[in-house]
Every structure is written in C-alpha cells, then in structure tokens.
Amino acid sequence: MPAAVTPEREESGPSRAPSPEPLAPIDRTPKLFIGGKQVRPDQGYSRPIVGPEGRPVGEVGEGNRKDIRNAVEAAHAAAAWAQASGHLRGQILYYIAENLSARADEFAARIRAVTGRADARREVDATIARLFTYAAWADKYDGQVHHVPVRGVTLAMNEPIGVIGLACPNESPLLGFVSLVAPAIATGNTVIALPSEPHPLSATDFYSVLETSDVPAGVVNIVSGAKDPLAQVLAEHFDVDAVWYCGGHAGAAAVERASAGNMKRTWVLAHLRDWFDTRQGEGREFLREATQVKNIWIPYGE
Amino acid sequence: MKVTREQQQKTTERLAGASAPPAARPPVIGEERDVEVHRRPVRNPGAPLDLESVRALRVNRSAVERRAATIPTRRTVKKQWQAAWLLRAITCMDLTTLQGDDTPGNVLRLCAKARRPLRDDLVDALGVAHLGLKVGAVCVYHALVPVAAQALAGSGIPVAAVSTGFPAGLSPFRQRVEEIHASLEAGAREIDVVITRAHVLTGNWEALYDEVRAFREACGDALLKVILGTGELATLTNVARASRVAMLAGADFIKTSTGKEPVNATLPVGVVMVRQIREYAEDTGHQVGFKPAGGIRTAKSALEWLYLMKEELGNAWLAAELFRLGASALLTDIERQLEHFVTGRYSASHRHPMV
Amino acid sequence: MKETALGVTEIFETMEYGPAPESDKPALDWLAGHDPAFGIYLGGRWVKGSDGKLFDVINPATTQRLARVVQAGAPDVDAAVRAAREALPGWAALPGHARARHLYALARGVQKHARLLAVLESMDNGKSIRETRDLDIPLVARHFYHHAGWAQLRDAEFPGHGPVGVVGQIIPWNFPLLMVAWKVAPALAAGNTVVLKPAEFTPLTALAFAEIAHQAGLPAGVLNVITGDGTTGKLLVDHPDVDKIAFTGSTEVGRIIRQATAGSGKRLSLELGGKSPFVVFEDADLDSVVEGVVDAIWFNQGQVCCAGSRLLVQEGVAQRLIAKLRARMEKLRVGPPLDKAVDMGAIVAPVQLERIRGLVNKGVEEGAKMWQPSWACPTEGYFYPPTLFTDVSPAATIAQVEIFGPVLVSMSFRTPTEAVELANNTPYGLAASVWTENINLALDIAPKIKAGVVWVNCTNLFDAASGFGGYRESGFGREGGREGMWEYLKADWESGLGARD
C-alpha cells in the first residue's frame, strides 16, 4: 500500500503558515480486479496512460501471465454464477447500471479526459442502456423445444460457455467494454476482460462500480496491460473456454491459432463497430456467442 | 429339443406331493448363465412372492418400443431358412377358435387341420414328412373341449381350454376354480386362465399371486398358461410386474392376451414379458414359456415373434414346450408362403384347406 | 430341390439364421456405368481431374475395388471454388421459395434412389444395409426436407441476414451421405454455394448425390463435389476465396484446420471427436440399458463420433449389467454388410482396423480386462468383434483416447456427483447418455454434463430439427435446427463495416 501511494510531503510544523497551493490529488494505486478484489499486478509494474494530447492522465496495473492465471482461477471459482437464476443475474446487471448512473458525470469526465471526445456523456448513457438491455435478456434468452420425430421432447438449452476471455475494443472504451462483459455475464459466463490498451481507465474505474453492485467475486475479472500478449495467454490457456477478440489482424490471427490448443471458441470482431448502434453493438449475436446449445433428448411414455 | 411331455409329467408327479413351492434359488449377482443351454427341466413350481423384487421392476417404455421396432429389422430369414422357421412356427401354434358361434362342426374342422396343418404335397416337396408336423395345441372354450379331445385322440395334440371366466375373469372365484376342474375332466390338458386385471391395476400383488397359485393347484398335471390381458394393464411396468407375479405363482406359460382386448399381442409387450421370463429363469432356474395371442395373422409376424424369442431368450424357446402362438388365420398365411417357397409362385388362400 | 428339402429339415432342428443378402446388382450396374473412373462435379459438369491422378475405392467387406475416383489437385480445387463463386450471386438472389423447391427436389431425389444409395453406402463404407436403409438414407431425406423449410422461411425467420458465401465442406467416412446432407442442406438453404469434399475412403454416395442434384436441376456451380485425400482437403481449407470451412472429422485434423484458417477471416464450424459417457444409474431399466449400449457403441461398428464409448455404471448394478451385456454380445451378428440380418458390418479400412487392434492391445497391456464373444468374425474383409473392457481406470489409454471402433470401456461410480465428474473427465464434449427412471435425477444430471447432446434413456438419436455439435475439443457450431442455420448466415450490416487495420 504505502509503496504505491504518493508519499506524504513533509508537512510544515504548526508554527509555519499553510501553503498557498491547493493539496495535490491523492494518487490512485494502479491495480487489477481479480476474484472480486483489487489486487496489485504480479510483478508490481504499472503503465502510464496518456490523453489525447499526449499528457499523462493516469496509470493502470501491468498485468502479466500470472495475473491471467489467477484471473482464470478466480473465474472458475465463480462457476456457480451459471446456476444463478436469470432473475438474479438481471438484478445485478440493473444494479451495476444504477451505480454507474450515480457516477455518470465522473465517468463522462474520464472518457472526455482520455479520448478528448465531446460526446462522453452520451457514451455513459448508452452504457447504462446497454446494461439494461442485458439485464432484460438475463431471464429471457430462452432455449427451444424442438419437434423431433419421437414421442418426447428435445430441449435445446442455451448454456453458458464457461470462462470467456474478452479483449475489448479501443473505440468507445466504456461502452465497448460493457458491450462485451454484459452479454457474457448475463448468460452465466464468468469473464476475464482485457480493457482497451490505450484507454483502460474507464474499465479500471469500473472496479468500484462492480464492487458496489453485488457482483459475486470472480464473475468479472479485469486485467489491464498489453492487450495482445495477454490475449495470447488467454487463447493458449487450456482452461479458458472462449476468447472474444477486438483488435488488429495479427492479434486476431494469433488468438485463433493459439485457440487450437483446446479448441476453444473464438470470436474475432474483425470490423470496427459503431457501439452506439444497437444493431451492431448488442443483441442476439452477442448472446449466441456467449452460449452453446445443448440438446437434451427426453423420450417419454409409461 | 424333445423334452417330452412324459418326462415332464413324471417329474410333476414326483413334485405333486409337495404343496409348498421350493424356495427360489437366490440370484447370483453377476454370475453368467447361458439360459440357452438348459433344457426345460420341470414344470415351473413357482416361488414365494417376493414383493420387493416385484415393486422394484421398472420398464422404460420408449426404450422398449425402440428395441421392439428393430426386432423385425435386425433379423430376417430367407429361402429354406424361412421355410424351416415357418414349419417351426406351425408346431408352436395353439390353433384357436373362441367365438360365441363355435359349434362341434367348426371345432372338428379345426382339429382336422391341427393334425394335418400342411397339404401333403407341400410336406413331401419340403421333404419333411418324417417330422410328423402338427400344431402345438388346439384351444377352445370349455363347451367344445369334449369334441376337440375326441377329435384329437391319439394325435398327441393337447386340448387347451380357456378358463376362469374367460375373457374378463370376473366371475365368482370358486366358480372360476371349478371351471378348471370341469375342463380337465372334459379332457383338457392345458388350461389358459385369465387374471383379475384389477389386482394389477391396484397393485394388489398378493391377491394376484394367491389367485394364480390357486389356479395352478387346480390344474394338477395340466399345463397352466396365464393370460395377463396386457391390453388392459395400462403400463409396461404393470406388464412386467404381473408377469413376474404370475411366474412366482407357478405359471408354466405367460400369455399376452385373450384376443378380446382392444390391443392384443404387440412386440413391445412381448419384449417386456420375455425379459421377465429370462430374469425369472436366471433367478430361479425355472424356464417359463411364452404365448403371444391375438392379432397374429401373417407369416411375417410369426417370424418376428420367433426372432424375439431367439434373440432375447435363446433356441430353447423356439419349441412348443416353451413357445406358443395363439392364432388361427395365421396358419393359412404360412401355408401360402410355404407353397410360394416350393413352387416359386405366389399362392392363394383358397388353395389351402380352410382352418 | 432335394438338397433344399434336406436343408429345411436341418434348419428346422437347428433354427439358425441363414444368409439374407441384399442384391448388389443395381449398385454394381451403376458403378459399371462409371468405369474406368468417376469424374469430379464442377460448375454443373463432370470433368476429369487436371493431372489424371486417380485412386481406388475399396469395399472393406470384400477388399475388392469398387471404383476409381479423381485425386483432385490445386487446379481442380480452384475451378470448383471459382464455379461456386460464380454461382453465388444468382443462387443467393433466388427467392426463398425458389431455393426451397430445389432443396425439396433434392429430398425427393434421395428418396427416389433410396435403395441404390443404401446399397452403395453399405458397399463403400462396410456398414450394414439395415443401418443405411433404415437410418442413414431416411435421415438424409429428412434433412433436405427440413432445410427446404428453412430456405422457405429464411427471410422471415432470419431477417437482415444472408449467406456467408462460398463454403468449403469436408466430411468424414463414417456417415458418408448423411454428412453430405448435414453440410449441404443448411448451406444451400441459407443461400451459400458449396464445394464439398467427401472422405477418400467413401466418396461414392457423394458422387451419386451430385448426379441426383444434377438431374434435379440444381443450378450449375451451386454444389461442386471434388474427391481426394487430405491434400485436397488442405487445398480447399487454404483457398483464399472460400468464406467458410465446415469440417467433420477428428479433433487432430480439426486443430490443423483451426490453425490453418487463423487470421484468414474464414468462418469455421467443426464437429470433431468424442469419448462420450454412457451413464447408468441403479434405478435404470437394465435390459433397456443393454439395448442402449448396443445402439451406442455397436452401431456403425462404433465408428461414430458420438458413440457412447465410456460406460459409467453405478456400483450396485455394475456386475449385473456387465453380465447382461456379455449375454447380449453373444447374440450380436457380425458379417457381410449387405446381409439384412447382421448387426455389425466391416471396419472401413485396414488402417482403422489396425488402430482398433493397437488400442485394444494397449488396453490389455495396461491391465484392463478384455472380453469378446465366443463366435468368430469373417476372416475375409476388415472385421472386428464387439469388445468390452472392465476394470478400466480413468488413467488408462483406452479410457481417454477415442478408439472409433466397437470397443466399450466400463467404469463404475458411487454417487451422482462422481458420475458427473467421471463423465466430464475428458477433453471432449460431444454427447452423453443418461439412464435412470428418476426424472429428477435425469434432469439434474443432463445440464451438468459438458456435452452438446444429452440423451436421456436413449442414445444416438438424430434429427434435422435438433442441433448436433460439441462442447470443448469436440468442436463448435451446430448442425440441424434453427441453431444450425446460424452457421451459414451473416448479418447484412457486416458487409458495410471497415476492417480494424
């Protein structure tokens, strides 16, 4: 703790007059979010994040292989999330939206600071709406009953895939991040999210939103750092069930190649998406990628 | 194959003194037994009613139906194999008439057919005269037993009487038992009894056991065939449980139907019953026969029942000692198929002496 | 006549089954019409291979050559992909109803030639005529009918979606024509055009199907069929103008395809291997379980990706079940596949037979107890008897590796939780079978098993309306049903987006 906090200045004694300058802001410790806790990166490195004019706007933890390993362990430990009722998952997504909404100005200011975009508030509002979308879906992404030619039913269940690694897009750093995390967890998966590499601060700010929203530990894990190397670790990991990748061609190819190790599902979002467009940014496509269909044949008759 | 009614009767006589059934041999879990190699040792003496084993029985209908559906598709016999199998089917037939308008006339005709089930020229062409083909039994109502017994005298073909308030089985108990005695006195050597279906539907296995046990005692030396009336037992699990109770009570044969229920002998019911026969043989060492009856009209369906017996039970159950087909019109279709085999031409019913 | 008559008496005594052969004459006549060699089907025409290379197609039950087919090379694959690309705009632009009529015609065509296809399939693959006649071919027709429906309904049910494009499809030898149907029907229904490569061991029914499609008036280039071995498949996988690869086969090859297509932007669906658990609880109807096992592992000689090859039995009933299984195995009949009264036919090829033998030997070496019925298999042709291993530990090779043969390994479990753990103790996740008369237990266990298909009190049931496909290393994507259609559809708006770099 003390190592990361800016050391207190030598304050003058009571005999001296107070300094005319305002107090410096308290620096924030760059950490990762693993197993429901904010944890220091394994190696204790952090990386500076710069704003649109090249000025530093903050720091994030530099995640590495071991952080990914720990995050995957935490995500598996949270597997009970898959059995949580859709209603409960929906309630938690609503609660995330509620807590984000309470801090909308702060998140908008951050987006403005890191991207220089004027429509930052619009992105926060769209993010809240997106959380509502998946809170809504959480108890509505039903399976089917197929009509097969036996006396019986075939239940096509949409089951979560398991542990999904998410390499989030750079465009719309908050909205893009939530657009991947929300459908994955709404359907019962647990995730390791890699925030946008240049604009990760909205995601690291999001830790405290998750912490205050009853999200069970390990359901969402966030590892900041160099996206492609971390995505590669996720893609190679034998206990990760899927990887969604938003990024460049080389990174996508590497993820797909590495996925062959355990034939994990990969979803490469190869194109730049307009995350504000609900057709491109949300809906059944995401839900389908977050689930796999299990057909249970149940013949009957007494 | 020739077990021998004589041997059987001797053994039965030996056992006649002992009224209590011998204790069942405890099942040996995992022990492998090939039920095929056993000859039928004695009549089924039955065993004490083990309610737990009866209630534990569960039958999965859809799985049984899938098995039944592949019996006719997994096996087939062609050419001389088919001819031989059809001849075997003839020897396993209980040639039956159970109509309100039965008279001595049509029963005599039936008996004549029982003695000579196949035209002589076909018998010769098939080269099977030395087999002395005849049917397994002739099955009639009590009133026609004396006619049939007289007509079949010296043929070795037993007369079977349906009994115990056939087909519903709901007349007074004492009267039903008395019916058995009367038919035996009239010359019947096999008795096809019906059970009180209500005992099955209400799960009153003790009552069913006692009822069949009483019928068994009334039969004396005569072969006891127990008709379950499966078309009225509602579930295959009930069929399995009723089969087991009937065998524990001493049934020599279990039989599907009276022919009067809305649904008669079906392969799924057959699968369930023969599996119970197998289980009973493994548990007790006693071989019980099987008789599907009702709705079996074609040579093809007769073959299907034979495949079922061979596949689920083994060759011992392909002879009249342990297998009967309750039918009448079936014989004509078998004759037609045999004539086709002999001549290469499709036959016509009117070319064969009517049943 | 006299001999025959003598035969009748003997058979009357022994009550044995005799031979019941299905005639191979129509199939042989059809093959003779393609002597000295089949062509490949490109752009609606039959053409010779570019370099004249041919290979033999063998009947595994007789080891006789059935036909010679083309070993397609790069120019052939190019030509096929080009033909598919050229046909794409026209086919994709057809109204759904028009595509539906074409698929309907394919279904009809299959039914019209059902027996020829069944016999041919049996001769080419070695599987029994009963299976090809009663299962494979009817399921093929069913698949085309079902997908004629999806063609009709595509625009209404999948608004804003169109075809992916040109699809390369590579299929295995275990269900040759059924896999044609599973691949081709949804692809065409969605508006894609296809280059199909059947397995080298079993290309004949795919070629027959191309003839049927041609006769049925399927537009030129919509379906192209090229034959060849793995090198031809690789050419298709690597071809730059293919938009999607659909593959069914081993996990080993699936891995290679995944790596080969990485970064290519090609869509991919893979249906791969399995080591599917067959879980028997103590309250199950054990006699029905026995038949279930027959359908699970002695169906198609066990050469089934979703074969229930790991028998997991609750301890209390394990010995009884094994005894019943052995008795049942004694009654199975292995013989000429065209005999209508056999349960099992021939193994597809010597290489597969060797693999099975090798793994069985390994199982014995590793200490498992092997049991086979007392009767002997035919000596001519590639046959292998049904085989049961007991005393198998989860660590044994035969408990982990997909054998793809009529070999069952059995293990016991104590509790439902342990059953699930054992069931999931595999990298695969294709299918599972759960046997219990307790619906509470069945519906508790089914969701816990990692598998794309779970059969409760049944096994190896397939239907066009129900998606089939795996979890884990058994691949991804579904074939059949609404879920299967997504594999061949693309959102229209995707075309307007820019690449990331």
Tab-separated table of C-alpha atoms in Angstrom, chain B residues 76-86 126 303 337-338 340-342, chain C residues 4 7-8 11 18-21:
chain	number	residue	atom	x	y	z
B	76	THR	CA	-34.783	-61.910	-41.270
B	77	VAL	CA	-34.780	-65.388	-42.728
B	78	LYS	CA	-34.998	-66.171	-46.424
B	79	LYS	CA	-35.463	-69.188	-48.681
B	80	GLN	CA	-35.129	-72.586	-46.976
B	81	TRP	CA	-34.393	-70.878	-43.700
B	82	GLN	CA	-37.679	-69.112	-43.909
B	83	ALA	CA	-39.446	-72.340	-44.823
B	84	ALA	CA	-37.920	-74.181	-41.899
B	85	TRP	CA	-38.741	-71.378	-39.492
B	86	LEU	CA	-42.339	-71.307	-40.705
B	126	LEU	CA	-40.306	-79.864	-48.427
B	303	LEU	CA	-41.304	-64.937	-37.776
B	337	GLN	CA	-45.707	-68.719	-48.019
B	338	LEU	CA	-44.558	-72.327	-47.985
B	340	HIS	CA	-44.519	-69.984	-52.680
B	341	PHE	CA	-41.227	-71.368	-51.470
B	342	VAL	CA	-41.938	-74.746	-53.062
C	4	THR	CA	-33.080	-77.747	-50.473
C	7	GLY	CA	-31.757	-78.185	-45.765
C	8	VAL	CA	-35.201	-77.416	-44.439
C	11	ILE	CA	-32.613	-75.831	-40.253
C	18	GLY	CA	-29.276	-68.171	-42.926
C	19	PRO	CA	-27.846	-65.680	-45.327
C	20	ALA	CA	-30.191	-62.866	-46.308
C	21	PRO	CA	-28.262	-60.829	-48.822
